[in-house]
C-alpha cells in the first residue's frame, strides 16, 4: 500500500532492525574476531495506479559482514612475520647473554688462565704458581662445560616451545574442522551465519601466528589449510578433516616436524614463518652454530695447550706430556675437558734447548741454538695399510668393471723393510710393483693393453717413461739398485744373549726360525702325497722344496 501510514510503518520496522545491527556492533566492539555488520535496505515493490507507479516504502533485506578478503589475507601474513621475529630475537638475546657475559662468559676464564701462565713464566720454580696454573686450567674446563650446559638448556627450551606450538596448532585445526562441518549446512556463502564465518577467520588468524599458511575456500565458505608451499602438500585441514603435526619419532634430532607422526607420516615440506619458523631459524642459524663453535674452540684450546706442554721440559727434567684431555664419553667436546696432571712439577716451564752464556764472555756475540725437524719418509701413502699381519682395518681392493688392474698404494723413496700382506687373492691375480718411470720389479710382464691402461700420469707415473722388465722378479745384485723385492716370506737370524755363571754376557747363540701356518686339517693317504709343491713357498726369495707325505703317514695337529 502506498499510503503514508503504510510507508511510515515499513520504514520504522526497517530502521528498528538497522538500529539493532548498530547496537550489536557497539556491543561487540571488543570481541576478538568479530567483524562489523552492515544492514542492507531495499525499496519495496511499487504499486501501479492507472498509468503510474507509487512507492510502497522500504524493506530490511539482509545483514552482511563488513569483510575484505584481501585485507584479511594480508593481516594473516603480517601476523606470521611478526610472530617469526619474536622467538628468534628473544632466544638469540639469551645466547648472546650466555656467551658474552663478562662474569660467567668464557673470556674471564681464559684471562685467568693466561694470567696464571704469565705469572708462571716469571717464576717457573714456584710450586704455588704451578698449582695456580693447574687450577686455572680446571677453571677453563669448568667454564666450557657450564656454557655448553647453558646452551643445552636453551636447546631444550626451544624444543619444548616447538612441541607446544605444534600442540596448539593441532587444537586450532581440530576446531576449524568442526566449523567446516557446521558450514556444510548451507550451500551458499550468503546463507552462512556471520558468527560461524567470524570463528573461521579468527581460527585462521590464530594458526597463522604459528606458521605461514595457504588457504583454499569452497563456494559455501569451507576452508582447507596447508603449511607447505602449495595446497597439494602439508594439508593440516582438508575440508572436514584435520591432520595433527608432531615430532618425527624416528628422527635422531627429535626436532623434525611431520604430519600425522603416529599414523601415515608425511614430512612437513616448505614450512616457514610464525613461531615455529622463528624457532627453527634460531636452531639452525644461531643455536647449532654456537654449539659447534664452542666445541671447536674447546678442541682447539686443548690441542694448542697440549702442543706447548709437549714441547717443553717439566720440573723433573722430563719431556712434557699432555695437560688436558677431552673425555670421549662426554656428550660434547666442551663438556668433556679434563685436567690430566695434578702434580705441579709435571707442568713444563722450560724449552727443550737452552743456551747459557758464559759471564766471562766480554764480547757482544750472542749464541743461539736452532734445529731443523727431521723429515720422516711418508711411508705407505694409504694409512689403511700397515706393516702388521694382524691389522684390524685392512684395505679392500676390488678389480672389475672392465678394468685390468686397480691401484693399491704408493711407497715413498727410501722406505725399507716394508711388507704388504695379501689375503683372499683370487686365481690369476698378481701384485705388480712399479717405479714411477715404469720399471717393473714384481709381477708378470705387462701386455700392451695393460701398459696402455696402467702407465699414465693419472696413476702416478711420470710423463717421460719407458716400460722395462729388466729387473722383473730380481733381487740382490740383479735387482733394481740392489733392492730385494720379492713374493714370499722374509726371515732374518735372531740371536739369544747368553750369560755365564757370574752373570756376565757370554757368546750369543742363534735361534731357530719357525714358519707357522694356520690350523691344519689332518691329512692321510694310502699313497705318497705332495702336500706343498716345490717352489710354492719362498723364503727370502729362495724357493723351498716340496712337503711330501709318505703312504700311511698322517699330517695334522701334534699336541705336546
Coordinates of C-alpha atoms in Angstrom, one line a residue:
X1 CA 0.0 0.0 0.0
X2 CA 1.3 3.4 -0.9
X3 CA -0.4 5.5 1.8
X4 CA 1.6 7.5 4.3
X5 CA 0.8 5.2 7.2
X6 CA 1.9 2.1 5.4
X7 CA 5.2 3.6 4.2
X8 CA 5.9 5.0 7.6
X9 CA 5.3 1.7 9.3
X10 CA 7.7 -0.2 6.9
X11 CA 10.3 2.5 7.5
X12 CA 10.0 2.2 11.2
X13 CA 10.3 -1.6 11.1
X14 CA 13.3 -1.5 8.8
X15 CA 15.2 1.1 10.8
X16 CA 14.5 -0.7 14.0
X17 CA 16.3 -3.7 12.7
X18 CA 19.1 -1.4 11.3
X19 CA 19.5 0.1 14.8
X20 CA 19.6 -3.4 16.2
X21 CA 22.6 -4.1 13.9
X22 CA 24.3 -0.9 15.0
X23 CA 23.7 -1.9 18.7
X24 CA 25.2 -5.3 18.0
X25 CA 28.3 -3.7 16.5
X26 CA 28.7 -1.5 19.5
X27 CA 28.2 -4.4 21.9
X28 CA 30.9 -6.5 20.2
X29 CA 33.4 -3.7 19.7
X30 CA 35.9 -5.6 22.0
X31 CA 35.0 -9.1 20.9
X32 CA 38.0 -10.9 19.4
X33 CA 37.4 -11.9 15.8
X34 CA 34.1 -10.0 15.5
X35 CA 33.5 -8.5 12.0
X36 CA 31.4 -5.3 11.8
X37 CA 28.0 -6.0 10.3
X38 CA 26.1 -3.8 7.9
X39 CA 22.3 -3.6 7.2
X40 CA 21.0 -3.8 3.7
X41 CA 17.8 -1.9 2.9
X42 CA 15.9 -2.1 -0.4
X43 CA 12.8 -0.3 -1.6
X44 CA 9.5 -2.2 -1.6
X45 CA 7.9 -3.1 -4.9
X46 CA 5.9 -0.1 -6.1
X47 CA 2.1 -0.4 -6.7
X48 CA 0.6 0.6 -10.1
X49 CA -2.2 3.1 -10.1
X50 CA -3.6 3.9 -13.6
X51 CA -0.6 4.7 -15.7
X52 CA 1.8 5.4 -12.8
X53 CA 3.7 3.6 -10.0
X54 CA 3.7 4.7 -6.5
X55 CA 6.3 3.7 -3.9
X56 CA 5.3 1.5 -1.0
X57 CA 8.2 2.1 1.5
X58 CA 11.4 0.2 2.4
X59 CA 12.4 -3.4 3.2
X60 CA 15.1 -4.7 5.6
X61 CA 16.6 -7.4 3.4
X62 CA 19.9 -8.7 5.0
X63 CA 22.8 -8.2 7.4
X64 CA 26.2 -8.6 5.8
X65 CA 29.7 -8.7 7.3
X66 CA 31.9 -5.7 6.5
X67 CA 34.7 -8.1 5.4
X68 CA 37.6 -7.7 3.0
X69 CA 39.2 -10.9 1.9
X70 CA 42.4 -9.2 0.6
X71 CA 42.9 -7.3 3.9
X72 CA 42.3 -10.4 6.0
X73 CA 44.9 -12.3 4.0
X74 CA 47.4 -9.5 4.4
X75 CA 46.7 -9.4 8.1
X76 CA 47.4 -13.1 8.5
X77 CA 50.7 -12.7 6.6
X78 CA 51.7 -9.7 8.9
X79 CA 50.9 -11.8 12.0
X80 CA 53.1 -14.6 10.6
X81 CA 56.0 -12.2 10.0
X82 CA 55.7 -10.6 13.5
X83 CA 55.4 -14.0 15.2
X84 CA 58.6 -15.1 13.4
X85 CA 60.8 -12.4 14.8
X86 CA 59.7 -12.7 18.5
X87 CA 61.2 -16.1 19.4
X88 CA 64.2 -15.5 17.1
X89 CA 65.1 -12.2 18.8
X90 CA 64.4 -13.4 22.3
X91 CA 66.4 -16.7 22.2
X92 CA 69.2 -15.1 20.2
X93 CA 69.5 -12.5 23.0
X94 CA 69.7 -15.4 25.5
X95 CA 72.6 -16.9 23.7
X96 CA 74.4 -13.5 23.4
X97 CA 73.9 -13.0 27.2
X98 CA 75.3 -16.5 27.9
X99 CA 78.4 -16.2 25.7
X100 CA 79.2 -12.5 26.2
X101 CA 78.7 -12.0 29.9
X102 CA 81.9 -10.8 31.5
X103 CA 81.4 -12.7 34.7
X104 CA 80.1 -16.0 33.5
X105 CA 81.4 -16.0 29.9
X106 CA 84.4 -17.7 28.5
X107 CA 86.6 -14.6 28.3
X108 CA 87.1 -14.2 32.1
X109 CA 88.1 -17.8 32.5
X110 CA 90.6 -17.5 29.6
X111 CA 92.0 -14.3 31.1
X112 CA 92.6 -16.1 34.4
X113 CA 94.3 -19.0 32.6
X114 CA 96.7 -16.7 30.6
X115 CA 97.4 -14.6 33.7
X116 CA 98.4 -17.7 35.6
X117 CA 100.6 -18.9 32.6
X118 CA 102.2 -15.4 32.5
X119 CA 102.9 -15.5 36.3
X120 CA 104.3 -19.0 36.0
X121 CA 106.7 -17.9 33.2
X122 CA 108.0 -15.1 35.5
X123 CA 108.6 -17.6 38.4
X124 CA 108.8 -21.1 37.0
X125 CA 110.3 -22.6 40.1
X126 CA 107.3 -21.6 42.3
X127 CA 105.1 -24.6 43.3
X128 CA 102.4 -22.1 44.1
X129 CA 102.4 -20.7 40.6
X130 CA 102.4 -24.2 39.1
X131 CA 99.4 -25.2 41.3
X132 CA 97.6 -21.9 40.4
X133 CA 98.1 -22.7 36.7
X134 CA 96.6 -26.2 37.1
X135 CA 93.6 -24.7 39.0
X136 CA 93.1 -22.1 36.2
X137 CA 93.2 -25.0 33.7
X138 CA 90.4 -26.7 35.6
X139 CA 88.5 -23.4 35.7
X140 CA 88.6 -23.1 31.9
X141 CA 87.3 -26.7 31.6
X142 CA 84.5 -26.0 34.0
X143 CA 83.6 -22.8 32.2
X144 CA 83.4 -24.6 28.9
X145 CA 81.2 -27.2 30.5
X146 CA 79.0 -24.6 32.1
X147 CA 78.5 -22.7 28.8
X148 CA 77.7 -25.9 27.0
X149 CA 75.2 -26.8 29.7
X150 CA 73.5 -23.4 29.3
X151 CA 73.3 -23.8 25.5
X152 CA 71.8 -27.3 26.1
X153 CA 69.2 -25.7 28.4
X154 CA 68.3 -23.2 25.6
X155 CA 68.1 -26.2 23.2
X156 CA 65.7 -28.0 25.5
X157 CA 63.5 -24.9 25.9
X158 CA 63.3 -24.3 22.1
X159 CA 62.3 -28.0 21.6
X160 CA 59.6 -27.6 24.2
X161 CA 58.4 -24.4 22.6
X162 CA 58.2 -26.2 19.2
X163 CA 56.2 -29.0 20.8
X164 CA 53.9 -26.5 22.5
X165 CA 53.4 -24.7 19.2
X166 CA 52.6 -27.9 17.3
X167 CA 50.1 -28.9 20.0
X168 CA 48.3 -25.5 19.8
X169 CA 48.2 -25.8 16.0
X170 CA 46.6 -29.3 16.4
X171 CA 43.9 -27.8 18.7
X172 CA 43.1 -25.0 16.3
X173 CA 42.9 -27.2 13.3
X174 CA 40.6 -29.6 15.1
X175 CA 38.3 -26.6 15.9
X176 CA 38.5 -25.4 12.3
X177 CA 37.4 -28.8 11.0
X178 CA 34.4 -28.6 13.3
X179 CA 33.5 -25.2 12.0
X180 CA 33.8 -26.6 8.5
X181 CA 31.3 -29.3 9.4
X182 CA 28.8 -26.7 10.5
X183 CA 29.3 -24.7 7.3
X184 CA 28.1 -27.6 5.3
X185 CA 24.5 -26.9 6.4
X186 CA 24.3 -24.0 3.9
X187 CA 25.1 -24.5 0.2
X188 CA 26.0 -20.8 -0.3
X189 CA 28.3 -18.3 1.4
X190 CA 25.4 -15.8 1.7
X191 CA 23.4 -18.2 3.8
X192 CA 26.1 -18.8 6.4
X193 CA 26.0 -17.4 9.9
X194 CA 28.2 -14.4 10.4
X195 CA 29.2 -15.8 13.8
X196 CA 30.5 -19.1 12.1
X197 CA 32.4 -17.1 9.5
X198 CA 34.0 -14.9 12.2
X199 CA 35.0 -18.0 14.1
X200 CA 36.6 -19.5 10.9
X201 CA 38.6 -16.4 10.2
X202 CA 39.7 -16.0 13.8
X203 CA 41.0 -19.6 13.8
X204 CA 42.9 -18.9 10.6
X205 CA 44.4 -15.8 12.1
X206 CA 45.5 -17.7 15.2
X207 CA 47.0 -20.6 13.1
X208 CA 49.0 -18.0 11.1
X209 CA 50.8 -16.9 14.3
X210 CA 52.5 -20.3 14.5
X211 CA 53.3 -20.9 10.8
X212 CA 52.8 -19.4 7.3
X213 CA 49.6 -20.9 5.9
X214 CA 48.0 -21.2 2.5
X215 CA 44.2 -21.4 2.3
X216 CA 41.6 -22.6 -0.2
X217 CA 37.8 -21.8 0.1
X218 CA 34.8 -23.5 -1.4
X219 CA 31.7 -21.7 -2.6
X220 CA 30.0 -22.1 0.8
X221 CA 33.0 -20.9 2.9
X222 CA 34.6 -24.3 3.8
X223 CA 38.4 -23.7 4.1
X224 CA 41.4 -26.1 3.6
X225 CA 44.7 -25.1 5.2
X226 CA 48.3 -26.0 4.1
X227 CA 51.6 -25.4 5.9
X228 CA 53.5 -26.1 2.7
X229 CA 54.4 -24.1 -0.4
X230 CA 51.3 -25.4 -2.3
X231 CA 47.9 -26.6 -1.5
X232 CA 48.8 -30.1 -2.6
X233 CA 51.2 -30.8 0.3
X234 CA 51.3 -30.5 4.1
X235 CA 47.5 -30.1 4.5
X236 CA 46.6 -29.8 8.2
X237 CA 42.9 -29.1 7.4
X238 CA 41.4 -30.9 4.4
X239 CA 37.8 -29.9 4.3
X240 CA 36.1 -31.7 7.1
X241 CA 39.2 -33.5 8.4
X242 CA 42.2 -32.3 10.3
X243 CA 45.6 -33.9 10.5
X244 CA 47.9 -33.5 13.6
X245 CA 51.5 -32.5 13.4
X246 CA 54.3 -33.5 15.8
X247 CA 57.9 -34.6 16.1
X248 CA 59.1 -37.5 14.0
X249 CA 59.6 -40.4 16.4
X250 CA 62.3 -41.9 14.1
X251 CA 64.4 -38.7 13.9
X252 CA 67.7 -38.6 15.8
X253 CA 67.4 -34.9 16.5
X254 CA 63.8 -35.1 17.6
X255 CA 63.0 -31.7 16.2
X256 CA 61.8 -32.7 12.7
X257 CA 58.1 -32.0 12.5
X258 CA 55.9 -34.3 10.4
X259 CA 52.2 -34.7 9.6
X260 CA 50.4 -37.5 11.5
X261 CA 53.6 -38.7 13.4
X262 CA 51.9 -41.8 14.6
X263 CA 49.9 -42.7 11.5
X264 CA 50.6 -42.2 7.8
X265 CA 53.6 -40.0 8.4
X266 CA 54.3 -37.2 5.8
X267 CA 57.2 -34.7 6.1
X268 CA 56.3 -31.1 6.5
X269 CA 57.9 -29.6 3.4
X270 CA 58.2 -25.9 3.0
X271 CA 57.0 -24.9 6.5
X272 CA 58.2 -21.4 7.4
X273 CA 57.3 -18.3 9.3
X274 CA 55.4 -17.9 12.5
X275 CA 56.5 -19.0 15.9
X276 CA 57.7 -22.4 14.6
X277 CA 59.6 -20.8 11.7
X278 CA 61.3 -18.4 14.1
X279 CA 62.3 -21.3 16.4
X280 CA 63.6 -23.4 13.5
X281 CA 65.6 -20.4 12.2
X282 CA 67.1 -19.8 15.6
X283 CA 68.1 -23.5 16.0
X284 CA 69.7 -23.8 12.5
X285 CA 71.3 -20.3 12.3
X286 CA 72.1 -19.4 15.9
X287 CA 72.0 -22.3 18.4
X288 CA 73.6 -25.1 16.5
X289 CA 76.4 -23.0 15.1
X290 CA 77.1 -21.7 18.6
X291 CA 77.3 -25.2 20.0
X292 CA 79.5 -26.4 17.2
X293 CA 81.7 -23.3 17.5
X294 CA 82.1 -23.8 21.3
X295 CA 83.1 -27.5 20.8
X296 CA 85.6 -26.5 18.1
X297 CA 87.0 -23.8 20.4
X298 CA 87.3 -26.4 23.2
X299 CA 89.2 -28.9 20.9
X300 CA 91.5 -26.1 19.6
X301 CA 92.3 -24.9 23.1
X302 CA 93.1 -28.5 24.3
X303 CA 95.3 -29.2 21.3
X304 CA 97.2 -25.9 21.5
X305 CA 97.8 -26.2 25.2
X306 CA 99.0 -29.8 24.8
X307 CA 101.3 -28.9 21.9
X308 CA 103.0 -26.3 24.1
X309 CA 103.1 -28.7 27.0
X310 CA 104.8 -31.5 25.0
X311 CA 107.4 -29.1 23.6
X312 CA 108.9 -28.3 27.0
X313 CA 110.7 -29.8 30.0
X314 CA 108.9 -30.3 33.3
X315 CA 110.1 -29.9 36.8
X316 CA 111.6 -33.4 36.8
X317 CA 113.7 -32.7 33.7
X318 CA 111.4 -34.9 31.5
X319 CA 109.8 -34.0 28.3
X320 CA 106.2 -32.8 28.9
X321 CA 103.1 -34.8 28.5
X322 CA 99.5 -33.7 27.7
X323 CA 97.9 -31.5 30.3
X324 CA 94.3 -31.6 29.1
X325 CA 92.1 -34.3 27.6
X326 CA 88.6 -34.5 26.2
X327 CA 86.5 -37.3 27.6
X328 CA 85.2 -39.4 24.7
X329 CA 82.1 -40.3 26.8
X330 CA 81.1 -36.7 27.2
X331 CA 78.0 -35.6 25.1
X332 CA 80.0 -32.7 23.7
X333 CA 83.7 -31.7 23.5
X334 CA 83.0 -28.6 25.5
X335 CA 81.7 -30.7 28.4
X336 CA 84.5 -33.2 28.4
X337 CA 87.6 -31.2 29.1
X338 CA 89.6 -32.9 31.9
X339 CA 92.9 -32.0 33.5
X340 CA 95.3 -35.0 33.4
X341 CA 98.1 -33.6 35.6
X342 CA 97.7 -32.9 39.3
X343 CA 101.4 -32.9 40.1
X344 CA 102.6 -29.2 39.8
X345 CA 106.1 -30.3 38.8
X346 CA 104.7 -32.0 35.7
X347 CA 104.0 -28.6 34.2
X348 CA 106.6 -27.7 31.6
X349 CA 108.2 -24.3 32.1
X350 CA 111.4 -24.7 30.1
X351 CA 112.3 -25.3 26.4
X352 CA 114.0 -28.4 25.1
X353 CA 117.1 -26.3 24.2
X354 CA 118.7 -23.7 26.3
X355 CA 121.8 -21.5 25.7
X356 CA 123.6 -20.3 28.9
X357 CA 126.1 -17.5 28.2
X358 CA 129.4 -17.5 30.0
X359 CA 129.6 -14.5 32.3
X360 CA 133.3 -14.1 31.4
X361 CA 132.4 -13.6 27.7
X362 CA 133.0 -9.9 27.2
X363 CA 132.1 -9.8 23.5
X364 CA 128.8 -8.9 22.1
X365 CA 128.4 -12.3 20.5
X366 CA 125.1 -14.0 21.3
X367 CA 124.8 -17.7 21.0
X368 CA 121.7 -19.3 19.5
X369 CA 120.6 -22.9 19.0
X370 CA 118.3 -23.8 16.3
X371 CA 117.4 -27.1 14.7
X372 CA 115.5 -28.5 11.7
X373 CA 113.0 -31.1 12.5
X374 CA 113.9 -34.3 10.7
X375 CA 111.6 -35.2 7.9
X376 CA 110.5 -38.8 8.2
X377 CA 109.7 -40.7 5.0
X378 CA 105.9 -40.5 4.4
X379 CA 105.9 -44.3 4.0
X380 CA 102.9 -46.0 2.6
X381 CA 100.6 -43.3 1.4
X382 CA 97.5 -45.2 2.2
X383 CA 97.0 -45.1 6.1
X384 CA 94.9 -48.2 6.0
X385 CA 97.9 -50.2 5.1
X386 CA 100.3 -51.1 7.9
X387 CA 103.3 -53.4 8.3
X388 CA 101.3 -55.7 10.6
X389 CA 99.8 -59.1 9.6
X390 CA 97.1 -58.7 12.2
X391 CA 95.8 -55.3 11.2
X392 CA 92.2 -54.5 12.3
X393 CA 91.3 -52.3 9.4
X394 CA 92.6 -53.8 6.1
X395 CA 92.2 -52.1 2.8
X396 CA 89.8 -54.0 0.4
X397 CA 90.8 -53.7 -3.3
X398 CA 88.4 -54.9 -6.0
X399 CA 89.2 -55.2 -9.7
X400 CA 86.3 -55.2 -12.1
X401 CA 84.1 -53.3 -14.4
X402 CA 86.3 -53.8 -17.5
X403 CA 89.5 -52.7 -15.7
X404 CA 92.6 -54.8 -15.9
X405 CA 94.0 -53.5 -12.6
X406 CA 93.3 -51.4 -9.5
X407 CA 95.9 -49.2 -7.7
X408 CA 96.7 -50.3 -4.2
X409 CA 99.2 -47.8 -2.7
X410 CA 102.4 -45.8 -3.1
X411 CA 105.7 -46.4 -1.4
X412 CA 107.9 -43.4 -0.8
X413 CA 111.5 -43.4 -1.9
X414 CA 113.9 -44.6 0.9
X415 CA 111.4 -46.9 2.6
X416 CA 113.0 -50.1 3.9
X417 CA 111.7 -53.4 5.4
X418 CA 108.2 -52.9 4.0
X419 CA 105.9 -55.9 3.9
X420 CA 102.4 -56.0 2.3
X421 CA 100.2 -58.8 3.3
X422 CA 97.7 -60.1 0.7
X423 CA 94.6 -62.1 1.7
X424 CA 91.8 -63.7 -0.3
X425 CA 93.8 -63.4 -3.6
X426 CA 91.7 -64.8 -6.5
X427 CA 93.3 -67.2 -9.0
X428 CA 95.2 -65.3 -11.7
X429 CA 95.6 -62.1 -9.7
X430 CA 99.0 -60.5 -9.4
X431 CA 100.5 -57.7 -7.4
X432 CA 102.7 -55.5 -9.6
X433 CA 105.4 -53.3 -8.1
X434 CA 106.5 -50.5 -10.5
X435 CA 108.7 -47.5 -10.3
X436 CA 107.4 -44.1 -11.4
X437 CA 109.4 -44.3 -14.6
X438 CA 107.8 -47.7 -15.5
X439 CA 110.4 -50.2 -14.4
X440 CA 108.6 -53.3 -13.3
X441 CA 110.0 -55.0 -10.2
X442 CA 107.4 -57.7 -9.3
X443 CA 104.6 -59.4 -11.2
X444 CA 104.3 -60.8 -14.7
X445 CA 105.3 -58.9 -17.9
X446 CA 102.6 -56.4 -18.9
X447 CA 100.7 -56.8 -22.2
X448 CA 100.2 -53.8 -24.5
X449 CA 96.7 -53.3 -23.2
X450 CA 97.9 -53.4 -19.6
X451 CA 100.6 -50.9 -20.4
X452 CA 98.2 -48.5 -22.1
X453 CA 95.7 -48.6 -19.2
X454 CA 98.3 -48.5 -16.4
X455 CA 101.2 -46.3 -17.5
X456 CA 99.8 -42.7 -17.4
X457 CA 100.2 -39.7 -15.2
X458 CA 96.7 -40.2 -13.6
X459 CA 98.1 -43.3 -11.9
X460 CA 101.2 -41.6 -10.6
X461 CA 103.6 -42.3 -13.3
X462 CA 105.9 -39.7 -14.8
X463 CA 105.2 -38.2 -18.2
X464 CA 108.5 -39.3 -19.6
X465 CA 108.7 -43.1 -19.2
X466 CA 109.8 -46.2 -20.9
X467 CA 108.5 -49.6 -19.8
X468 CA 111.2 -52.0 -18.8
X469 CA 111.1 -55.5 -17.3
X470 CA 114.8 -55.9 -17.0
X471 CA 114.6 -56.0 -13.2
X472 CA 111.4 -58.1 -13.0
X473 CA 111.4 -60.5 -10.1
X474 CA 115.1 -60.0 -9.5
X475 CA 116.8 -59.4 -6.1
X476 CA 120.2 -58.6 -4.8
X477 CA 122.9 -57.7 -7.4
X478 CA 120.5 -58.3 -10.2
X479 CA 117.7 -56.3 -8.6
X480 CA 116.8 -52.7 -9.2
X481 CA 119.5 -50.7 -7.4
X482 CA 120.4 -53.8 -5.4
X483 CA 117.0 -54.0 -3.8
X484 CA 115.5 -57.2 -2.5
X485 CA 111.9 -57.2 -3.7
X486 CA 110.1 -60.5 -3.8
X487 CA 107.0 -62.5 -3.1
X488 CA 107.1 -64.9 -0.2
X489 CA 108.3 -65.0 3.4
X490 CA 111.2 -62.9 4.8
X491 CA 113.3 -64.1 7.7
X492 CA 116.4 -63.0 9.5
X493 CA 118.7 -64.6 12.0
X494 CA 118.0 -63.7 15.6
X495 CA 120.4 -64.2 18.4
X496 CA 119.7 -65.0 22.0
X497 CA 122.0 -63.5 24.6
X498 CA 123.7 -66.0 26.9
X499 CA 125.2 -65.3 30.4
X500 CA 127.9 -67.1 32.3
X501 CA 127.8 -68.3 35.9
X502 CA 128.9 -64.9 37.1
X503 CA 126.1 -63.1 35.2
X504 CA 128.4 -61.7 32.6
X505 CA 127.4 -61.6 28.9
X506 CA 128.5 -64.7 27.1
X507 CA 128.5 -65.7 23.4
X508 CA 125.1 -65.1 21.8
X509 CA 123.6 -68.2 20.1
X510 CA 121.3 -68.0 17.0
X511 CA 117.7 -69.1 17.4
X512 CA 116.0 -71.5 15.0
X513 CA 113.4 -69.8 12.7
X514 CA 109.9 -71.3 12.5
X515 CA 107.3 -70.8 9.9
X516 CA 103.8 -71.3 11.3
X517 CA 100.7 -71.7 9.3
X518 CA 97.1 -71.7 10.3
X519 CA 95.2 -74.7 11.7
X520 CA 96.0 -77.8 9.5
X521 CA 93.2 -80.2 8.7
X522 CA 94.5 -83.8 9.3
X523 CA 95.6 -85.4 6.0
X524 CA 96.4 -89.0 5.4
X525 CA 96.8 -91.1 2.2
X526 CA 97.4 -94.7 1.2
X527 CA 99.8 -93.5 -1.4
X528 CA 102.6 -90.9 -1.5
X529 CA 101.0 -87.4 -1.5
X530 CA 102.6 -84.0 -2.2
X531 CA 101.1 -81.6 0.3
X532 CA 103.0 -78.5 -0.7
X533 CA 104.6 -78.5 -4.2
X534 CA 108.1 -77.4 -4.7
X535 CA 108.5 -73.7 -5.1
X536 CA 105.1 -72.9 -3.7
X537 CA 106.7 -71.3 -0.7
X538 CA 109.6 -68.8 -0.9
X539 CA 111.9 -67.8 2.0
X540 CA 114.0 -64.7 1.3
X541 CA 113.3 -65.2 -2.4
X542 CA 114.5 -68.7 -2.3
X543 CA 112.1 -71.5 -3.4
X544 CA 111.7 -74.2 -0.8
X545 CA 111.4 -77.8 -1.6
X546 CA 108.2 -79.9 -1.6
X547 CA 106.5 -81.2 1.5
X548 CA 105.7 -84.9 0.8
X549 CA 103.6 -87.2 2.9
X550 CA 104.5 -90.9 2.6
X551 CA 101.9 -93.6 2.2
X552 CA 100.3 -94.5 5.6
X553 CA 101.7 -91.3 7.3
X554 CA 99.4 -88.6 8.7
X555 CA 99.8 -84.9 8.7
X556 CA 97.9 -83.0 11.3
X557 CA 98.0 -81.3 14.7
X558 CA 100.5 -82.5 17.2
X559 CA 99.7 -82.0 20.8
X560 CA 102.6 -81.6 23.3

